[in-house]
Amino acid sequence: MDKILIIGACGQLGTELTLKLRDLKGQENVIASDLLDDPVDLLKDGPYEKLNILNKESFQIILEEHGINQVYHLAAILSAKGEQNPHFAWQLNMESLLTVLEAGKDKLNKIYWPSSIAVFGTDTPKINTPQNTIMSPSTVYGISKLAGERWCEYYHQKYGVDVRSLRYPGLIGYKALPGGGTTDYAVEIFHKAIAGEDYECFLSEDSMLPMMYMDDAVKATIDLMEAKQENVKVRSSYNIAAMSFSPVELAREIQKHYPAFNISYKSDFRQEIADSWPRSIDDSAARGDWGWQHSFDTKELVEVMIRNLKDTFVFD
Ligand code: NAD
Ligand code: SER
């Protein structure tokens, strides 16, 4: 039986992934963990452990106590926040991955660790960015994800560790707020529109980036983890894609629901990061190897975000 530990479970992705895995595997088989004393409200019904993944001993104790055989390691400092404290971002993103990969040698039968479109950089082809191409990340976050990909492949080849990974684009969901990325505008904008407020976007109107609705990201993650070993041919990290849009295109789609919604643009340091990333992604390897398919395009994303956010909370 799978006994799963999710590290960084209270974040934007972790909240939704934990809920889905608990549905599929049983509440008691999915242990959420994060830095917080108590889990976020949505995760209160299942098992929770307070864990700082930089504390190796606490991690080992939790593995033993719960008989964990799978880890989803989501804790990281994202692209924008990473630039505020690059050395700490490197320490957290790298040390924690190596701790989990080491446990993969003898204690775990599968590990999931997410990478990002941030592994690409200014020299990378920007349209339909290939699976294998020039990678020249310019953020500490991107550098740590690229190094992490190499470590994942290394542990798979040298020690047979079954570690699997996806290069997510910007993730957009309504159940949890984003934690400090360059694509966060694409969540914030919905909260402002629904609150009847204007939105000042920190990227320029034409900053086209690859994006994905959270349900698709969660499905991709679980599909990859459930795929047969022989179908998982990329052991660094798979490109995956769903849609691409710019802030002005997203705003126009939102204005179909809220005609009075106004957006203005004032680029900050995140513009340079966005400018270094791909505009669209070629994910044919994931589609061919293990059958990845997305369900949500921009129009459906906007409909589902507005429908659900109207019933939940509003961004401050
Ligand atoms: P997030 O910032 O929302 O959540 C990260 C969680 O990790 C937080 O709850 C935080 O409290 C926890 N955490 C931080 N330090 C920790 C520590 N030392 N020990 C234990 N937990 C700790 O991030 P997210 O958006 O949910 O991203 C999850 C993963 O997916 C990350 O690895 C990120 O790089 C990757 N990813 C996310 C996106 C996106 O758009 N959200 C895109 C690409 C990749
Ligand atoms: N959405 C993430 C970020 O902006 C991409 O990894 O950092």
Short mmCIF file of C-alpha atoms and ligand atoms in Angstrom, two decimals:
data_model
loop_
_atom_site.label_atom_id
_atom_site.label_comp_id
_atom_site.label_asym_id
_atom_site.label_seq_id
_atom_site.Cartn_x
_atom_site.Cartn_y
_atom_site.Cartn_z
CA MET A 1 0.00 0.00 0.00
CA ASP A 2 1.23 3.54 -0.75
CA LYS A 3 1.99 5.59 2.35
CA ILE A 4 2.68 9.11 1.14
CA LEU A 5 4.41 12.12 2.71
CA ILE A 6 3.85 15.52 1.10
CA ILE A 7 6.50 18.11 2.01
CA GLY A 8 5.31 21.71 1.56
CA ALA A 9 1.69 20.53 1.60
CA CYS A 10 0.22 23.87 2.72
CA GLY A 11 1.39 25.78 -0.36
CA GLN A 12 -0.42 26.62 -3.59
CA LEU A 13 0.17 23.25 -5.27
CA GLY A 14 0.46 21.15 -2.10
CA THR A 15 -3.00 22.05 -0.83
CA GLU A 16 -4.71 20.84 -4.00
CA LEU A 17 -2.44 17.84 -4.60
CA THR A 18 -2.92 16.64 -1.01
CA LEU A 19 -6.71 16.89 -1.31
CA LYS A 20 -6.69 14.87 -4.55
CA LEU A 21 -4.28 12.23 -3.28
CA ARG A 22 -6.37 11.79 -0.13
CA ASP A 23 -9.44 11.23 -2.31
CA LEU A 24 -7.60 8.59 -4.33
CA LYS A 25 -5.47 6.84 -1.70
CA GLY A 26 -7.48 7.32 1.50
CA GLN A 27 -7.22 10.14 4.01
CA GLU A 28 -5.02 8.17 6.46
CA ASN A 29 -2.46 7.24 3.78
CA VAL A 30 -1.48 10.79 2.82
CA ILE A 31 0.46 12.70 5.49
CA ALA A 32 0.65 16.44 4.87
CA SER A 33 3.68 18.29 6.26
CA ASP A 34 4.84 21.90 6.30
CA LEU A 35 6.53 24.52 8.47
CA LEU A 36 3.26 25.62 10.09
CA ASP A 37 2.21 24.44 13.56
CA ASP A 38 -1.18 23.49 12.16
CA PRO A 39 -2.25 22.71 8.60
CA VAL A 40 -4.30 25.07 6.47
CA ASP A 41 -8.06 24.62 6.95
CA LEU A 42 -8.58 22.56 3.79
CA LEU A 43 -6.13 19.91 5.06
CA LYS A 44 -7.38 19.72 8.68
CA ASP A 45 -9.28 16.46 8.17
CA GLY A 46 -6.21 14.29 7.51
CA PRO A 47 -2.87 13.49 9.18
CA TYR A 48 -0.40 16.37 9.49
CA GLU A 49 3.19 16.72 10.72
CA LYS A 50 5.07 19.96 11.34
CA LEU A 51 8.33 19.51 9.39
CA ASN A 52 11.21 21.73 8.40
CA ILE A 53 12.76 19.63 5.64
CA LEU A 54 16.17 21.15 6.39
CA ASN A 55 16.03 19.15 9.63
CA LYS A 56 17.11 15.70 8.38
CA GLU A 57 16.52 13.97 11.68
CA SER A 58 12.87 15.09 11.88
CA PHE A 59 12.37 13.90 8.30
CA GLN A 60 13.79 10.44 9.15
CA ILE A 61 11.58 10.17 12.24
CA ILE A 62 8.45 10.96 10.22
CA LEU A 63 9.42 8.41 7.54
CA GLU A 64 9.86 5.72 10.21
CA GLU A 65 6.83 6.58 12.33
CA HIS A 66 4.40 6.56 9.40
CA GLY A 67 6.06 3.82 7.33
CA ILE A 68 6.33 6.24 4.39
CA ASN A 69 7.25 4.72 1.01
CA GLN A 70 6.51 7.68 -1.30
CA VAL A 71 7.44 11.36 -0.98
CA TYR A 72 6.11 14.34 -2.91
CA HIS A 73 8.71 17.02 -2.18
CA LEU A 74 7.14 20.40 -3.01
CA ALA A 75 8.86 22.76 -0.55
CA ALA A 76 10.88 25.43 -2.36
CA ILE A 77 11.49 29.15 -2.61
CA LEU A 78 10.03 30.31 -5.94
CA SER A 79 11.46 32.62 -8.59
CA ALA A 80 10.61 36.11 -7.31
CA LYS A 81 11.07 35.39 -3.60
CA GLY A 82 14.34 33.57 -4.35
CA GLU A 83 15.89 36.76 -5.69
CA GLN A 84 15.38 38.44 -2.28
CA ASN A 85 17.61 35.88 -0.57
CA PRO A 86 19.50 33.85 -3.19
CA HIS A 87 21.75 31.91 -0.81
CA PHE A 88 18.86 30.73 1.31
CA ALA A 89 16.83 29.80 -1.82
CA TRP A 90 19.78 27.71 -3.03
CA GLN A 91 20.18 26.09 0.40
CA LEU A 92 16.51 25.18 0.78
CA ASN A 93 15.93 24.07 -2.80
CA MET A 94 19.12 21.97 -3.06
CA GLU A 95 19.73 20.56 0.42
CA SER A 96 16.14 19.43 0.78
CA LEU A 97 16.16 17.64 -2.56
CA LEU A 98 19.40 15.81 -1.71
CA THR A 99 17.94 14.75 1.65
CA VAL A 100 14.89 13.27 -0.07
CA LEU A 101 16.93 11.63 -2.85
CA GLU A 102 19.20 9.99 -0.24
CA ALA A 103 16.10 8.50 1.43
CA GLY A 104 15.14 7.20 -2.02
CA LYS A 105 18.16 4.84 -1.99
CA ASP A 106 16.69 2.50 0.63
CA LYS A 107 13.46 3.81 2.18
CA LEU A 108 11.26 5.06 -0.67
CA ASN A 109 9.91 3.32 -3.73
CA LYS A 110 8.95 6.58 -5.53
CA ILE A 111 9.71 10.29 -5.24
CA TYR A 112 8.03 13.25 -6.94
CA TRP A 113 9.89 16.55 -7.22
CA PRO A 114 8.70 19.47 -9.37
CA SER A 115 10.88 21.48 -11.71
CA SER A 116 9.80 24.59 -13.60
CA ILE A 117 9.93 26.52 -16.86
CA ALA A 118 12.44 28.63 -14.88
CA VAL A 119 15.16 26.16 -15.95
CA PHE A 120 15.11 27.91 -19.32
CA GLY A 121 16.74 31.27 -19.96
CA THR A 122 17.37 34.07 -22.42
CA ASP A 123 19.33 31.84 -24.84
CA THR A 124 16.55 29.21 -24.96
CA PRO A 125 14.23 29.19 -28.02
CA LYS A 126 11.09 30.93 -26.73
CA ILE A 127 8.39 29.43 -28.94
CA ASN A 128 7.54 25.74 -28.50
CA THR A 129 10.59 25.35 -26.27
CA PRO A 130 11.84 21.80 -26.83
CA GLN A 131 12.31 19.15 -24.15
CA ASN A 132 16.08 19.21 -24.75
CA THR A 133 17.51 22.61 -25.58
CA ILE A 134 19.82 25.38 -24.39
CA MET A 135 19.25 26.01 -20.68
CA SER A 136 20.64 29.21 -19.21
CA PRO A 137 18.51 30.14 -16.17
CA SER A 138 19.10 33.62 -14.76
CA THR A 139 17.38 33.29 -11.36
CA VAL A 140 18.68 31.38 -8.36
CA TYR A 141 15.39 29.49 -8.47
CA GLY A 142 15.96 28.43 -12.09
CA ILE A 143 19.58 27.48 -11.36
CA SER A 144 18.45 25.35 -8.40
CA LYS A 145 15.75 23.65 -10.51
CA LEU A 146 18.20 22.89 -13.32
CA ALA A 147 20.75 21.50 -10.83
CA GLY A 148 17.92 19.55 -9.18
CA GLU A 149 16.98 17.97 -12.51
CA ARG A 150 20.56 16.80 -12.97
CA TRP A 151 20.61 15.33 -9.45
CA CYS A 152 17.31 13.49 -10.10
CA GLU A 153 18.71 11.91 -13.25
CA TYR A 154 21.97 11.09 -11.43
CA TYR A 155 20.22 9.33 -8.55
CA HIS A 156 18.07 7.40 -11.00
CA GLN A 157 21.03 6.25 -13.09
CA LYS A 158 23.53 5.59 -10.27
CA TYR A 159 21.26 4.25 -7.54
CA GLY A 160 18.04 3.25 -9.32
CA VAL A 161 15.98 5.82 -7.39
CA ASP A 162 12.53 6.11 -9.00
CA VAL A 163 12.28 9.91 -8.98
CA ARG A 164 9.86 11.61 -11.38
CA SER A 165 9.49 15.27 -12.28
CA LEU A 166 7.53 17.83 -14.30
CA ARG A 167 8.55 21.32 -15.45
CA TYR A 168 5.38 23.17 -14.47
CA PRO A 169 4.42 26.42 -16.15
CA GLY A 170 2.66 29.09 -14.01
CA LEU A 171 -0.04 27.37 -11.93
CA ILE A 172 -3.44 28.96 -11.40
CA GLY A 173 -5.97 27.73 -8.85
CA TYR A 174 -8.60 29.09 -6.48
CA LYS A 175 -8.07 27.00 -3.33
CA ALA A 176 -4.71 28.46 -2.23
CA LEU A 177 -2.71 31.60 -2.90
CA PRO A 178 0.64 31.54 -4.72
CA GLY A 179 3.85 31.83 -2.72
CA GLY A 180 6.21 34.27 -4.49
CA GLY A 181 6.54 33.46 -8.18
CA THR A 182 6.72 35.55 -11.34
CA THR A 183 3.42 34.11 -12.59
CA ASP A 184 1.49 35.07 -9.41
CA TYR A 185 -0.23 37.94 -11.25
CA ALA A 186 -2.42 35.39 -13.01
CA VAL A 187 -4.01 34.45 -9.67
CA GLU A 188 -4.06 37.93 -8.07
CA ILE A 189 -5.91 39.38 -11.06
CA PHE A 190 -8.96 37.17 -10.42
CA HIS A 191 -9.22 38.20 -6.77
CA LYS A 192 -9.14 41.88 -7.75
CA ALA A 193 -11.70 41.48 -10.56
CA ILE A 194 -14.13 39.62 -8.31
CA ALA A 195 -13.70 42.21 -5.53
CA GLY A 196 -14.67 44.90 -8.07
CA GLU A 197 -11.21 46.48 -7.85
CA ASP A 198 -8.70 47.58 -10.50
CA TYR A 199 -5.50 45.59 -10.88
CA GLU A 200 -1.99 46.95 -11.38
CA CYS A 201 -0.01 44.18 -13.05
CA PHE A 202 3.71 43.82 -12.29
CA LEU A 203 4.38 42.48 -15.81
CA SER A 204 3.90 44.35 -19.08
CA GLU A 205 0.73 43.76 -21.07
CA ASP A 206 2.42 41.60 -23.71
CA SER A 207 4.40 39.30 -21.38
CA MET A 208 3.27 35.97 -22.80
CA LEU A 209 3.99 32.99 -20.52
CA PRO A 210 2.96 29.31 -20.39
CA MET A 211 0.26 28.67 -17.76
CA MET A 212 -1.84 25.78 -16.43
CA TYR A 213 -5.03 25.36 -14.40
CA MET A 214 -4.34 23.58 -11.11
CA ASP A 215 -6.60 20.59 -11.84
CA ASP A 216 -4.49 19.85 -14.92
CA ALA A 217 -1.26 20.20 -12.92
CA VAL A 218 -2.54 17.82 -10.24
CA LYS A 219 -3.71 15.34 -12.88
CA ALA A 220 -0.34 15.49 -14.69
CA THR A 221 1.48 14.86 -11.41
CA ILE A 222 -0.61 11.85 -10.45
CA ASP A 223 -0.61 10.45 -14.02
CA LEU A 224 3.20 10.63 -14.08
CA MET A 225 3.49 8.99 -10.67
CA GLU A 226 1.08 6.20 -11.70
CA ALA A 227 2.75 5.63 -15.10
CA LYS A 228 4.60 2.35 -15.64
CA GLN A 229 8.36 2.65 -15.01
CA GLU A 230 9.17 1.80 -18.64
CA ASN A 231 7.02 4.69 -19.88
CA VAL A 232 8.89 7.26 -17.80
CA LYS A 233 11.76 7.83 -20.19
CA VAL A 234 12.81 11.33 -19.14
CA ARG A 235 14.49 11.22 -15.73
CA SER A 236 15.48 14.87 -15.52
CA SER A 237 12.04 16.51 -15.84
CA TYR A 238 9.24 16.52 -18.44
CA ASN A 239 8.03 19.65 -20.25
CA ILE A 240 4.25 19.96 -19.82
CA ALA A 241 1.96 22.61 -21.25
CA ALA A 242 -1.67 23.65 -21.44
CA MET A 243 -2.08 27.30 -22.54
CA SER A 244 -0.10 30.52 -23.00
CA PHE A 245 -1.39 34.05 -22.56
CA SER A 246 -0.25 37.59 -21.80
CA PRO A 247 -1.73 39.83 -19.07
CA VAL A 248 -3.75 41.81 -21.63
CA GLU A 249 -5.22 38.63 -23.12
CA LEU A 250 -6.16 37.33 -19.66
CA ALA A 251 -7.70 40.69 -18.74
CA ARG A 252 -9.82 40.68 -21.94
CA GLU A 253 -11.16 37.22 -21.10
CA ILE A 254 -11.99 38.38 -17.54
CA GLN A 255 -13.72 41.49 -18.94
CA LYS A 256 -16.19 39.20 -20.71
CA HIS A 257 -17.46 38.40 -17.19
CA TYR A 258 -16.65 41.76 -15.52
CA PRO A 259 -16.87 44.45 -18.25
CA ALA A 260 -15.93 47.24 -15.81
CA PHE A 261 -12.69 45.52 -14.75
CA ASN A 262 -9.60 47.71 -15.33
CA ILE A 263 -6.01 46.64 -15.59
CA SER A 264 -2.89 48.85 -15.66
CA TYR A 265 0.75 47.85 -16.00
CA LYS A 266 3.80 48.76 -13.94
CA SER A 267 6.69 46.35 -14.45
CA ASP A 268 8.99 45.59 -11.54
CA PHE A 269 12.01 43.25 -11.14
CA ARG A 270 9.82 40.29 -12.14
CA GLN A 271 9.65 41.61 -15.73
CA GLU A 272 13.25 40.60 -16.39
CA ILE A 273 12.51 37.11 -15.09
CA ALA A 274 9.40 36.77 -17.27
CA ASP A 275 11.32 38.04 -20.30
CA SER A 276 13.88 35.26 -19.85
CA TRP A 277 11.26 32.46 -19.86
CA PRO A 278 9.62 30.63 -22.80
CA ARG A 279 6.38 31.88 -24.33
CA SER A 280 5.16 28.38 -25.17
CA ILE A 281 6.33 24.83 -24.48
CA ASP A 282 6.65 21.68 -26.60
CA ASP A 283 5.39 18.88 -24.34
CA SER A 284 5.23 16.13 -26.99
CA ALA A 285 7.55 13.84 -24.95
CA ALA A 286 5.09 13.79 -22.01
CA ARG A 287 2.14 13.31 -24.39
CA GLY A 288 3.91 10.45 -26.20
CA ASP A 289 5.54 8.65 -23.25
CA TRP A 290 2.75 8.50 -20.67
CA GLY A 291 -0.30 10.03 -22.35
CA TRP A 292 -0.35 13.56 -20.88
CA GLN A 293 -3.37 15.61 -22.02
CA HIS A 294 -4.60 18.92 -20.66
CA SER A 295 -8.29 19.81 -20.25
CA PHE A 296 -8.38 23.57 -19.58
CA ASP A 297 -7.65 26.37 -22.03
CA THR A 298 -7.77 30.11 -21.21
CA LYS A 299 -11.56 30.52 -21.65
CA GLU A 300 -12.33 27.52 -19.40
CA LEU A 301 -9.71 28.61 -16.87
CA VAL A 302 -11.36 32.03 -16.52
CA GLU A 303 -14.84 30.51 -16.17
CA VAL A 304 -13.82 28.00 -13.50
CA MET A 305 -11.74 30.52 -11.52
CA ILE A 306 -14.54 33.11 -11.42
CA ARG A 307 -17.25 30.56 -10.62
CA ASN A 308 -15.32 29.12 -7.68
CA LEU A 309 -13.67 32.25 -6.32
CA LYS A 310 -17.01 34.03 -6.04
CA ASP A 311 -17.85 31.47 -3.32
CA THR A 312 -14.55 31.61 -1.44
CA PHE A 313 -12.16 34.38 -0.45
CA VAL A 314 -10.93 37.72 -1.71
CA PHE A 315 -7.30 38.79 -2.08
CA ASP A 316 -6.16 41.61 0.28
P1 NAD B 1 4.38 27.63 -2.34
O1 NAD B 1 5.39 28.66 -2.01
O2 NAD B 1 2.97 28.04 -2.47
O3 NAD B 1 4.43 26.45 -1.28
C1 NAD B 1 5.63 25.95 -0.77
C2 NAD B 1 5.35 25.38 0.62
O4 NAD B 1 6.57 24.88 1.12
C3 NAD B 1 4.82 26.42 1.60
O5 NAD B 1 3.65 25.97 2.21
C4 NAD B 1 5.97 26.57 2.60
O6 NAD B 1 5.52 26.83 3.92
C5 NAD B 1 6.63 25.20 2.49
N1 NAD B 1 8.02 25.26 2.94
C6 NAD B 1 8.92 26.25 2.74
N2 NAD B 1 10.07 25.96 3.35
C7 NAD B 1 9.92 24.74 3.92
C8 NAD B 1 10.74 23.92 4.72
N3 NAD B 1 11.99 24.29 5.04
N4 NAD B 1 10.26 22.74 5.15
C9 NAD B 1 9.00 22.36 4.84
N5 NAD B 1 8.15 23.12 4.11
C10 NAD B 1 8.61 24.29 3.68
O7 NAD B 1 4.88 26.89 -3.65
P2 NAD B 1 3.99 26.12 -4.74
O8 NAD B 1 3.57 27.09 -5.74
O9 NAD B 1 2.99 25.28 -4.05
O10 NAD B 1 5.12 25.23 -5.41
C11 NAD B 1 5.30 23.86 -5.04
C12 NAD B 1 6.42 23.31 -5.89
O11 NAD B 1 6.05 23.39 -7.27
C13 NAD B 1 7.74 24.06 -5.77
O12 NAD B 1 8.81 23.15 -5.81
C14 NAD B 1 7.77 24.94 -6.97
O13 NAD B 1 9.07 25.22 -7.39
C15 NAD B 1 7.04 24.10 -7.99
N6 NAD B 1 6.45 24.91 -9.04
C16 NAD B 1 5.38 25.71 -8.78
C17 NAD B 1 4.85 26.51 -9.80
C18 NAD B 1 3.69 27.43 -9.56
O14 NAD B 1 3.31 28.17 -10.47
N7 NAD B 1 3.10 27.43 -8.37
C19 NAD B 1 5.40 26.45 -11.08
C20 NAD B 1 6.51 25.64 -11.30
C21 NAD B 1 7.01 24.84 -10.27
N1 SER B 2 5.26 29.94 -11.23
C1 SER B 2 6.62 29.75 -10.89
C2 SER B 2 7.29 31.05 -10.59
O1 SER B 2 6.82 32.03 -11.11
C3 SER B 2 7.34 29.05 -12.02
O2 SER B 2 8.16 28.11 -11.48
O3 SER B 2 8.24 31.08 -9.89
#
